[in-house]
Short mmCIF file of C-alpha atoms and ligand atoms in Angstrom, two decimals:
data_model
loop_
_atom_site.label_atom_id
_atom_site.label_comp_id
_atom_site.label_asym_id
_atom_site.label_seq_id
_atom_site.Cartn_x
_atom_site.Cartn_y
_atom_site.Cartn_z
CA UNK S 3 0.00 0.00 0.00
CA UNK S 4 1.16 3.54 -0.68
CA UNK S 5 0.61 6.89 0.96
CA UNK S 6 2.50 10.18 0.84
CA UNK S 7 3.44 10.39 4.52
CA UNK S 8 3.38 8.05 7.49
CA UNK S 9 3.31 9.13 11.13
CA UNK S 10 4.37 6.55 13.71
CA UNK S 11 2.55 7.06 17.01
CA UNK S 12 -0.80 8.53 18.05
CA UNK S 13 0.24 10.40 21.17
CA UNK S 14 -0.23 14.16 21.25
CA UNK S 15 2.82 14.74 19.01
CA UNK S 16 1.63 12.38 16.26
CA UNK S 17 -1.86 13.86 16.44
CA UNK S 18 -0.53 17.43 16.18
CA UNK S 19 1.53 16.45 13.15
CA UNK S 20 -1.46 14.71 11.54
CA UNK S 21 -3.59 17.81 12.01
CA UNK S 22 -0.96 19.97 10.30
CA UNK S 23 -0.51 17.54 7.38
CA UNK S 24 -4.29 17.56 6.91
CA UNK S 25 -4.15 21.36 6.71
CA UNK S 26 -1.58 20.99 3.90
CA UNK S 27 -3.88 18.38 2.27
CA UNK S 28 -1.04 15.85 2.46
CA UNK S 29 -2.33 12.30 2.21
CA UNK S 30 -1.08 10.38 5.25
CA UNK S 31 -1.68 7.55 7.73
CA UNK S 32 -0.95 7.41 11.47
CA UNK S 33 0.14 3.99 12.75
CA UNK S 34 -0.43 3.31 16.44
CA UNK S 35 0.57 0.01 18.03
CA UNK S 36 -2.09 0.39 20.75
CA UNK S 37 -4.82 2.97 20.90
CA UNK S 38 -4.83 6.77 20.84
CA UNK S 39 -2.98 8.06 23.94
CA UNK S 40 -1.54 4.58 24.47
CA UNK S 41 1.28 5.75 26.78
CA UNK S 42 -1.13 7.53 29.09
CA UNK S 43 -3.41 4.49 29.10
CA UNK S 44 -0.84 1.78 29.70
CA UNK S 45 2.40 3.23 31.10
CA UNK S 46 1.47 5.64 33.90
CA UNK S 47 0.48 5.19 37.54
CA UNK S 48 -3.17 5.57 38.60
CA UNK S 49 -2.95 8.75 40.67
CA UNK S 50 -0.76 10.70 38.23
CA UNK S 51 -1.96 14.18 37.39
CA UNK S 52 -0.18 16.25 34.78
CA UNK S 53 2.37 18.60 36.29
CA UNK S 54 1.55 21.14 33.58
CA UNK S 55 -1.57 23.26 34.16
CA UNK S 56 -4.56 22.73 31.87
CA UNK S 57 -3.82 25.86 29.84
CA UNK S 58 -0.47 24.31 28.86
CA UNK S 59 -1.94 21.94 26.30
CA UNK S 60 -2.36 24.05 23.16
CA UNK S 61 -2.28 21.92 20.06
CA UNK S 62 -2.97 22.97 16.46
CA UNK S 63 -6.70 23.81 16.25
CA UNK S 64 -7.34 22.59 19.78
CA UNK S 65 -6.82 23.47 23.43
CA UNK S 66 -8.31 23.50 26.88
CA UNK S 67 -12.01 24.46 26.85
CA UNK S 68 -13.00 23.99 30.51
CA UNK S 69 -13.38 26.44 33.39
CA UNK S 70 -10.25 25.38 35.32
CA UNK S 71 -7.28 26.50 33.22
CA UNK S 72 -5.00 26.41 36.28
CA UNK S 73 -5.95 22.84 37.27
CA UNK S 74 -3.98 19.68 36.43
CA UNK S 75 -5.48 16.84 34.40
CA UNK S 76 -5.91 13.36 35.84
CA UNK S 77 -5.03 10.39 33.61
CA UNK S 78 -8.65 9.77 32.51
CA UNK S 79 -8.94 13.48 31.66
CA UNK S 80 -5.67 13.43 29.71
CA UNK S 81 -6.80 10.39 27.73
CA UNK S 82 -10.22 11.93 27.01
CA UNK S 83 -8.53 15.17 25.91
CA UNK S 84 -6.36 13.35 23.36
CA UNK S 85 -9.13 11.03 22.17
CA UNK S 86 -11.32 14.05 21.51
CA UNK S 87 -8.51 15.75 19.62
CA UNK S 88 -8.11 12.68 17.38
CA UNK S 89 -11.84 12.70 16.77
CA UNK S 90 -12.27 16.40 15.94
CA UNK S 91 -9.15 16.30 13.74
CA UNK S 92 -10.50 13.22 11.95
CA UNK S 93 -6.93 11.88 12.11
CA UNK S 94 -6.46 8.87 9.77
CA UNK S 95 -5.27 6.53 12.52
CA UNK S 96 -4.82 2.78 12.21
CA UNK S 97 -4.79 1.49 15.77
CA UNK S 98 -3.27 -1.84 16.87
CA UNK S 99 -0.79 -1.43 14.03
CA UNK S 100 2.81 -1.73 15.21
CA UNK S 101 5.61 -0.60 12.92
CA UNK S 102 8.25 -3.32 12.97
CA UNK S 103 10.67 -1.98 10.34
CA UNK S 104 11.42 1.24 8.47
CA UNK S 105 13.98 1.14 5.63
CA UNK S 106 15.10 3.71 3.11
CA UNK S 107 14.21 2.90 -0.50
CA UNK S 108 14.81 4.82 -3.74
CA UNK S 109 11.98 7.30 -3.49
CA UNK S 110 11.10 7.20 0.18
CA UNK S 111 10.62 4.62 2.91
CA UNK S 112 9.45 1.02 3.08
CA UNK S 113 7.44 0.53 6.26
CA UNK S 114 6.57 -2.89 7.61
CA UNK S 115 3.73 -3.23 10.12
CA UNK S 116 2.06 -6.21 11.77
CA UNK S 117 -0.87 -5.53 9.43
CA UNK S 118 0.84 -5.10 6.09
CA UNK S 119 3.63 -3.35 4.19
CA UNK S 120 3.55 0.28 3.14
CA UNK S 121 5.51 2.76 1.08
CA UNK S 122 5.70 6.50 1.68
CA UNK S 123 7.77 9.48 0.54
CA UNK S 124 8.03 11.12 3.97
CA UNK S 125 7.95 9.72 7.48
CA UNK S 126 7.45 11.22 10.95
CA UNK S 127 8.74 9.47 14.06
CA UNK S 128 6.25 10.39 16.81
CA UNK S 129 6.75 7.19 18.75
CA UNK S 130 7.58 8.93 22.04
CA UNK S 131 10.63 9.71 24.17
CA UNK S 132 9.69 7.46 27.08
CA UNK S 133 9.13 3.95 25.66
CA UNK S 134 11.54 2.11 27.97
CA UNK S 135 12.36 2.63 31.65
CA UNK S 136 16.09 3.27 32.06
CA UNK S 137 17.52 1.13 34.82
CA UNK S 138 21.24 1.01 35.71
CA UNK S 139 23.05 -2.17 34.70
CA UNK S 140 24.02 -2.94 38.31
CA UNK S 141 20.31 -3.52 39.09
CA UNK S 142 20.97 -7.10 37.98
CA UNK S 143 22.87 -7.68 41.20
CA UNK S 144 19.73 -7.08 43.27
CA UNK S 145 19.16 -9.90 45.80
CA UNK S 146 16.25 -12.11 44.72
CA UNK S 147 14.46 -11.51 48.03
CA UNK S 148 13.81 -7.89 47.04
CA UNK S 149 10.97 -7.18 44.60
CA UNK S 150 11.76 -4.59 41.92
CA UNK S 151 9.68 -2.55 39.52
CA UNK S 152 10.08 0.58 37.43
CA UNK S 153 8.07 3.79 37.45
CA UNK S 154 6.54 2.58 34.17
CA UNK S 155 5.22 -0.61 35.77
CA UNK S 156 4.18 1.05 39.06
CA UNK S 157 0.41 1.64 39.34
CA UNK S 158 -0.37 2.07 43.07
CA UNK S 159 0.92 0.97 46.52
CA UNK S 160 -1.39 -2.09 46.58
CA UNK S 161 1.00 -3.72 44.11
CA UNK S 162 3.73 -3.76 46.77
CA UNK S 163 4.36 -6.05 49.66
CA UNK S 164 4.21 -4.54 53.13
CA UNK S 165 7.57 -3.31 54.38
CA UNK S 166 10.23 -0.80 53.45
CA UNK S 167 10.64 0.61 49.94
CA UNK S 168 13.70 2.15 48.31
CA UNK S 169 12.70 4.58 45.56
CA UNK S 170 15.67 5.37 43.33
CA UNK S 171 15.48 8.74 41.56
CA UNK S 172 14.08 12.04 42.84
CA UNK S 173 12.76 13.77 39.75
CA UNK S 174 9.03 14.22 39.09
CA UNK S 175 8.24 10.49 38.91
CA UNK S 176 10.40 9.49 41.91
CA UNK S 177 9.17 12.14 44.33
CA UNK S 178 5.52 11.52 43.46
CA UNK S 179 5.84 7.75 43.83
CA UNK S 180 7.85 8.09 47.08
CA UNK S 181 5.17 10.39 48.49
CA UNK S 182 2.31 8.03 47.59
CA UNK S 183 4.03 4.89 48.88
CA UNK S 184 5.06 6.52 52.15
CA UNK S 185 1.49 7.69 52.74
CA UNK S 186 0.36 4.05 52.26
CA UNK S 187 2.22 3.17 55.47
CA UNK S 188 5.38 1.68 53.93
CA UNK S 189 8.56 3.42 55.15
CA UNK S 190 10.33 4.96 52.14
CA UNK S 191 14.00 5.67 51.57
CA UNK S 192 14.55 8.00 48.60
CA UNK S 193 17.81 7.90 46.68
CA UNK S 194 18.56 11.39 45.36
CA UNK S 195 20.82 12.25 42.43
CA UNK S 196 20.89 15.39 40.30
CA UNK S 197 17.47 17.04 40.31
CA UNK S 198 15.70 20.25 39.38
CA UNK S 199 13.90 21.90 42.30
CA UNK S 200 11.07 24.41 41.89
CA UNK S 201 8.08 25.51 43.97
CA UNK S 202 4.60 24.83 42.57
CA UNK S 203 3.55 28.43 43.30
CA UNK S 204 5.76 31.50 43.48
CA UNK S 205 4.42 34.94 44.38
CA UNK S 206 0.91 33.55 43.99
CA UNK S 207 1.35 32.21 40.44
CA UNK S 208 2.13 28.76 39.05
CA UNK S 209 5.86 28.36 38.40
CA UNK S 210 5.05 27.37 34.83
CA UNK S 211 3.09 30.56 34.31
CA UNK S 212 6.24 32.42 35.30
CA UNK S 213 8.39 30.34 32.99
CA UNK S 214 5.95 31.04 30.20
CA UNK S 215 5.81 34.82 30.59
CA UNK S 216 9.54 35.15 31.25
CA UNK S 217 10.21 33.46 27.91
CA UNK S 218 12.04 30.47 29.36
CA UNK S 219 9.90 27.91 27.51
CA UNK S 220 10.63 29.74 24.24
CA UNK S 221 14.41 29.39 24.43
CA UNK S 222 15.26 27.87 21.08
CA UNK S 223 17.35 24.74 20.70
CA UNK S 224 19.84 26.54 18.48
CA UNK S 225 20.33 29.34 21.03
CA UNK S 226 21.05 27.18 24.05
CA UNK S 227 24.55 27.25 25.44
CA UNK S 228 24.57 23.51 26.08
CA UNK S 229 21.86 21.80 24.06
CA UNK S 230 22.94 18.25 24.92
CA UNK S 231 22.69 19.04 28.61
CA UNK S 232 19.31 20.79 28.23
CA UNK S 233 17.97 17.67 26.52
CA UNK S 234 19.28 15.41 29.29
CA UNK S 235 17.96 17.52 32.16
CA UNK S 236 15.82 15.60 34.69
CA UNK S 237 12.14 16.56 34.89
CA UNK S 238 11.30 19.33 37.37
CA UNK S 239 10.27 18.18 40.86
CA UNK S 240 6.60 19.13 40.53
CA UNK S 241 3.26 17.47 41.18
CA UNK S 242 -0.19 18.40 39.89
CA UNK S 243 -2.78 18.44 42.69
CA UNK S 244 -6.01 20.17 43.67
CA UNK S 245 -4.22 21.93 46.55
CA UNK S 246 -1.38 23.05 44.27
CA UNK S 247 1.09 21.84 46.88
CA UNK S 248 4.86 21.94 46.52
CA UNK S 249 6.36 18.47 46.72
CA UNK S 250 10.09 18.92 47.28
CA UNK S 251 12.62 17.00 49.34
CA UNK S 252 11.83 19.05 52.47
CA UNK S 253 8.14 18.14 52.15
CA UNK S 254 9.10 14.46 51.86
CA UNK S 255 11.45 14.69 54.88
CA UNK S 256 8.62 16.27 56.91
CA UNK S 257 6.47 13.25 56.02
CA UNK S 258 9.17 10.88 57.29
CA UNK S 259 10.84 9.85 54.01
CA UNK S 260 14.58 9.19 54.52
CA UNK S 261 16.93 10.79 51.98
CA UNK S 262 20.11 9.06 50.80
CA UNK S 263 22.57 9.73 47.97
CA UNK S 264 22.47 8.34 44.46
CA UNK S 265 22.74 4.54 44.21
CA UNK S 266 26.18 3.91 42.68
CA UNK S 267 26.29 0.13 42.83
CA UNK S 268 24.98 -3.09 44.36
CA UNK S 269 27.44 -5.61 45.62
CA UNK S 270 27.33 -8.44 48.15
CA UNK S 271 23.63 -7.79 48.73
CA UNK S 272 24.28 -4.16 49.68
CA UNK S 273 23.30 -0.98 47.85
CA UNK S 274 25.98 1.71 47.95
CA UNK S 275 25.01 5.38 48.01
CA UNK S 276 27.09 8.28 46.75
CA UNK S 277 28.33 10.75 49.33
CA UNK S 278 27.23 13.64 47.15
CA UNK S 279 23.72 14.10 48.62
CA UNK S 280 24.48 17.44 50.24
CA UNK S 281 26.20 18.74 47.11
CA UNK S 282 23.42 17.82 44.68
CA UNK S 283 20.85 19.39 47.01
CA UNK S 284 22.88 22.57 47.39
CA UNK S 285 23.24 22.82 43.62
CA UNK S 286 19.50 22.33 43.08
CA UNK S 287 18.74 25.03 45.70
CA UNK S 288 21.15 27.38 44.01
CA UNK S 289 19.66 26.84 40.57
CA UNK S 290 16.15 27.31 41.92
CA UNK S 291 17.20 30.65 43.42
CA UNK S 292 18.68 31.64 40.06
CA UNK S 293 15.37 30.83 38.37
CA UNK S 294 13.50 32.89 40.98
CA UNK S 295 15.96 35.78 40.47
CA UNK S 296 15.14 35.70 36.76
CA UNK S 297 11.42 35.72 37.50
CA UNK S 298 11.77 38.63 39.93
CA UNK S 299 13.74 40.62 37.37
CA UNK S 300 11.04 39.97 34.78
CA UNK S 301 8.30 41.04 37.21
CA UNK S 302 10.10 44.30 38.01
CA UNK S 303 10.83 45.12 34.39
CA UNK S 304 7.24 44.47 33.41
CA UNK S 305 5.64 46.45 36.26
CA UNK S 306 4.16 43.48 38.12
CA UNK S 307 5.74 44.15 41.52
CA UNK S 308 2.87 46.21 42.95
CA UNK S 309 0.23 43.72 41.83
CA UNK S 310 1.54 40.44 43.25
CA UNK S 311 3.12 39.00 46.39
CA UNK S 312 6.66 40.24 47.15
CA UNK S 313 9.74 38.18 46.24
CA UNK S 314 10.81 35.57 48.76
CA UNK S 315 13.08 32.52 48.98
CA UNK S 316 12.44 28.97 50.19
CA UNK S 317 14.34 27.14 52.96
CA UNK S 318 17.39 25.20 51.80
CA UNK S 319 17.00 21.45 51.42
CA UNK S 320 17.53 19.79 54.80
CA UNK S 321 20.01 16.94 54.64
CA UNK S 322 21.26 14.75 57.53
CA UNK S 323 24.80 15.59 58.65
CA UNK S 324 25.97 12.08 57.69
CA UNK S 325 23.41 10.19 55.61
CA UNK S 326 24.08 6.44 55.29
CA UNK S 327 26.42 5.38 52.50
CA UNK S 328 24.85 1.97 52.08
CA UNK S 329 21.97 -0.28 53.00
CA UNK S 330 21.85 -4.05 53.48
CA UNK S 331 19.24 -5.26 51.00
CA UNK S 332 19.20 -8.70 52.60
CA UNK S 333 18.28 -7.52 56.09
CA UNK S 334 14.54 -7.37 55.31
CA UNK S 335 14.41 -3.60 55.90
CA UNK S 336 13.81 -3.01 52.17
CA UNK S 337 11.22 -5.29 50.57
CA UNK S 338 10.80 -3.44 47.26
CA UNK S 339 12.95 -1.21 45.05
CA UNK S 340 11.25 1.16 42.60
CA UNK S 341 13.54 2.37 39.82
CA UNK S 342 12.41 5.89 38.91
CA UNK S 343 15.62 6.50 37.00
CA UNK S 344 14.22 7.91 33.78
CA UNK S 345 13.00 6.77 30.40
CA UNK S 346 14.38 6.38 26.90
CA UNK S 347 12.94 5.95 23.42
CA UNK S 348 12.83 2.66 21.53
CA UNK S 349 13.89 2.74 17.88
CA UNK S 350 14.61 -0.97 17.54
CA UNK S 351 12.39 -0.99 14.42
CA UNK S 352 14.23 1.85 12.65
CA UNK S 353 16.62 0.34 10.08
CA UNK S 354 17.97 3.63 8.71
CA UNK S 355 21.51 4.80 9.64
CA UNK S 356 20.50 7.96 11.51
CA UNK S 357 21.92 7.16 14.94
CA UNK S 358 24.77 8.85 16.76
CA UNK S 359 27.25 6.93 18.89
CA UNK S 360 24.88 6.98 21.86
CA UNK S 361 21.99 5.57 19.81
CA UNK S 362 20.12 8.88 19.57
CA UNK S 363 18.50 9.90 16.30
CA UNK S 364 20.59 12.62 14.59
CA UNK S 365 18.37 15.58 13.80
CA UNK S 366 18.39 19.36 13.53
CA UNK S 367 15.35 20.64 15.40
CA UNK S 368 13.30 17.61 14.29
CA UNK S 369 14.59 17.42 10.71
CA UNK S 370 16.31 14.02 10.70
CA UNK S 371 19.54 13.34 8.90
CA UNK S 372 17.73 11.31 6.20
CA UNK S 373 15.69 12.91 3.38
CA UNK S 374 11.98 13.25 4.16
CA UNK S 375 12.33 11.93 7.72
CA UNK S 376 11.18 13.95 10.75
CA UNK S 377 11.02 13.41 14.50
CA UNK S 378 8.73 15.06 17.04
CA UNK S 379 7.96 14.69 20.74
CA UNK S 380 11.50 14.78 22.15
CA UNK S 381 12.69 17.06 24.99
CA UNK S 382 13.88 20.49 23.80
CA UNK S 383 13.35 19.44 20.18
CA UNK S 384 13.00 23.02 18.89
CA UNK S 385 12.67 24.91 22.19
CA UNK S 386 12.26 24.14 25.90
CA UNK S 387 8.47 24.00 25.42
CA UNK S 388 8.91 20.96 23.12
CA UNK S 389 9.37 18.83 26.26
CA UNK S 390 5.68 19.27 27.05
CA UNK S 391 2.36 18.62 25.31
CA UNK S 392 2.21 22.39 24.86
CA UNK S 393 5.27 22.39 22.63
CA UNK S 394 4.08 19.99 19.96
CA UNK S 395 1.93 22.62 18.25
CA UNK S 396 4.72 24.90 17.13
CA UNK S 397 7.03 21.98 16.41
CA UNK S 398 4.36 20.33 14.23
CA UNK S 399 3.70 23.60 12.39
CA UNK S 400 7.37 24.00 11.55
CA UNK S 401 8.05 20.37 10.67
CA UNK S 402 4.89 19.96 8.58
CA UNK S 403 5.86 23.05 6.56
CA UNK S 404 9.32 21.59 6.08
CA UNK S 405 7.80 18.27 5.03
CA UNK S 406 5.40 19.96 2.57
CA UNK S 407 8.31 21.85 1.09
CA UNK S 408 10.35 18.65 0.86
CA UNK S 409 7.55 16.95 -1.06
CA UNK S 410 7.34 19.94 -3.45
CA UNK S 411 11.03 20.43 -3.95
CA UNK S 412 12.73 17.29 -2.75
CA UNK S 413 15.12 19.46 -0.74
CA UNK S 414 15.42 21.82 2.18
CA UNK S 415 12.92 24.51 3.04
CA UNK S 416 13.32 27.69 0.94
CA UNK S 417 14.23 30.80 2.95
CA UNK S 418 10.91 32.52 2.06
CA UNK S 419 8.89 29.66 3.59
CA UNK S 420 11.15 29.56 6.64
CA UNK S 421 10.66 33.30 7.18
CA UNK S 422 6.88 33.04 6.81
CA UNK S 423 6.81 30.28 9.42
CA UNK S 424 8.91 32.25 11.87
CA UNK S 425 6.56 35.23 11.44
CA UNK S 426 3.58 33.00 12.07
CA UNK S 427 5.32 31.56 15.13
CA UNK S 428 5.83 35.06 16.54
CA UNK S 429 2.24 36.11 15.82
CA UNK S 430 0.60 32.96 17.15
CA UNK S 431 -1.74 33.38 20.13
CA UNK S 432 0.65 32.47 22.92
CA UNK S 433 3.54 34.51 21.65
CA UNK S 434 1.67 37.79 21.42
CA UNK S 435 1.09 40.33 24.20
CA UNK S 436 4.14 39.60 26.22
CA UNK S 437 7.77 40.52 26.41
CA UNK S 438 10.53 37.99 26.38
CA UNK S 439 12.99 38.28 29.20
CA UNK S 440 15.48 36.26 31.10
CA UNK S 441 16.40 33.75 28.45
CA UNK S 442 19.59 31.88 29.17
CA UNK S 443 18.68 30.73 32.66
CA UNK S 444 20.00 27.20 33.00
CA UNK S 445 17.51 24.89 34.66
C1 FAD E 529 5.52 9.98 33.84
C2 FAD E 529 5.39 11.07 32.83
C3 FAD E 529 4.70 12.22 33.14
C4 FAD E 529 4.59 13.25 32.22
N1 FAD E 529 3.90 14.37 32.57
C5 FAD E 529 3.75 15.35 31.66
C6 FAD E 529 2.98 16.52 31.98
O1 FAD E 529 2.51 16.68 33.10
N2 FAD E 529 2.83 17.45 31.03
C7 FAD E 529 3.37 17.33 29.78
O2 FAD E 529 3.18 18.21 28.96
N3 FAD E 529 4.14 16.27 29.47
C8 FAD E 529 4.33 15.28 30.37
N4 FAD E 529 5.09 14.19 30.07
C9 FAD E 529 5.93 14.20 28.83
C10 FAD E 529 5.28 13.93 27.54
O3 FAD E 529 4.12 14.69 27.31
C11 FAD E 529 4.98 12.47 27.31
O4 FAD E 529 6.19 11.76 27.30
C12 FAD E 529 4.18 12.27 26.08
O5 FAD E 529 3.52 11.03 26.20
C13 FAD E 529 4.99 12.34 24.81
O6 FAD E 529 4.06 12.41 23.76
P1 FAD E 529 4.39 11.77 22.41
O7 FAD E 529 3.18 11.92 21.56
O8 FAD E 529 5.66 12.30 21.90
O9 FAD E 529 4.66 10.27 22.80
P2 FAD E 529 3.67 9.18 23.37
O10 FAD E 529 2.53 9.76 24.10
O11 FAD E 529 4.52 8.20 24.07
O12 FAD E 529 3.09 8.59 22.02
C14 FAD E 529 3.86 7.76 21.17
C15 FAD E 529 2.94 6.71 20.61
O13 FAD E 529 3.67 5.94 19.67
C16 FAD E 529 3.25 4.60 19.78
N5 FAD E 529 4.33 3.77 19.23
C17 FAD E 529 5.59 3.65 19.71
N6 FAD E 529 6.31 2.79 18.93
C18 FAD E 529 5.48 2.40 17.94
C19 FAD E 529 5.62 1.53 16.82
N7 FAD E 529 6.78 0.90 16.57
N8 FAD E 529 4.55 1.35 15.99
C20 FAD E 529 3.37 1.99 16.22
N9 FAD E 529 3.18 2.82 17.29
C21 FAD E 529 4.22 3.02 18.11
C22 FAD E 529 3.01 4.40 21.27
O14 FAD E 529 2.13 3.34 21.52
C23 FAD E 529 2.42 5.75 21.68
O15 FAD E 529 1.01 5.77 21.67
C24 FAD E 529 5.20 13.13 30.95
C25 FAD E 529 5.92 11.97 30.64
C26 FAD E 529 6.00 10.95 31.56
C27 FAD E 529 6.77 9.71 31.19
#
């Protein structure tokens, strides 16, 4: 079977891309191995609420319509939001269709699925950035008496045996899971490596509102001092909740969660922790203060100071004078280990030589190093906003224009089209009526 373009994945990024290709009247098909919003349906824990407020979900021709723009979607709400988007966009999705191979051929790509073979001229990889839970290799040395699971397999505390739990990783997933498990009555030890600390609310506004108005989300990939690092940055320690609470390490300590350093190895039935706990916490505190300095400067410059709460700073992260450097995993104190150590994409089906030495797809802002191939839905793809649902709109607009131009010309986007797109980007609803400030802050 033949079509002009194929999109792999019906998450928000694939749907945004489909909507844009429809606007260009480009014949295409979206292949989805599960159902629309498959990741949200099958790979997240039950109590998860988005850490981005409802207003931060603007997609091409679609956005939040309810009366709680500052609230945070539950999983069922997130799924319903994306299912409705697929429906109103009339996206040409083939569900339960897994792509098992993509190869380059003379005039495009040969795509093999579990339901037949296809040919297309252009292809969009929207298969997600978080397909596999990253777990350190030394996890294999875990004693068999300790149950293990990843943040992708975790659903709720009822899955776990009674007894102590070691949660490894203190970014958004780790702190949320540690909080929930500890509240279930199981004593939690949280292993803390590099993390990004931020309050939920600052001076009465959501931290992400501040990052939006201060222009931080709009920092472009080709302007960042250290793009590789920006793309590797752990998720911000935030939780979405009705009370809009801040869930940081101090809040967890107050609950009774014990903080230890990063797990650096497992040997002889013992987990070893790095001695760097104090340092990583001090660094995260320092970077948070730098972010708040940027926000305060923006507020002053833009005449907000009289209208909102005054600037203030949060207490430093409290760390024990000498936290333990190891724990005996065979003593019975720890019954379960939850690896919340991040996620990575799965391109095992991509048989095109576009990978760098670390196995990442080589691309320039989503334009892959193979003619007519695009990628969307990766952190900081074209700007910091790309990391979130909210970023896929602009990324899809740019990449669909590039793709349309490729189909017309068989080569790169002409300067006139590029300029028109940039103008449209600047004039689009969420880029108007505000002044950019404070770009360059390193999160
Ligand atoms: C725990 C967690 C919490 C997050 N919270 C937020 C948040 O609060 N706010 C926010 O904006 N972002 C959040 N994100 C980040 C981001 O929005 C998600 O990672 C999002 O799911 C990425 O969207 P996507 O469309 O790129 O990928 P996905 O939603 O993962 O969609 C990719 C789709 O491709 C399909 N697929 C993959 N391989 C194949 C194949 N070979 N053949 C066919 N189909 C395939 C998958 O089934 C999936 O449906 C979170 C991410 C995680 C992991």
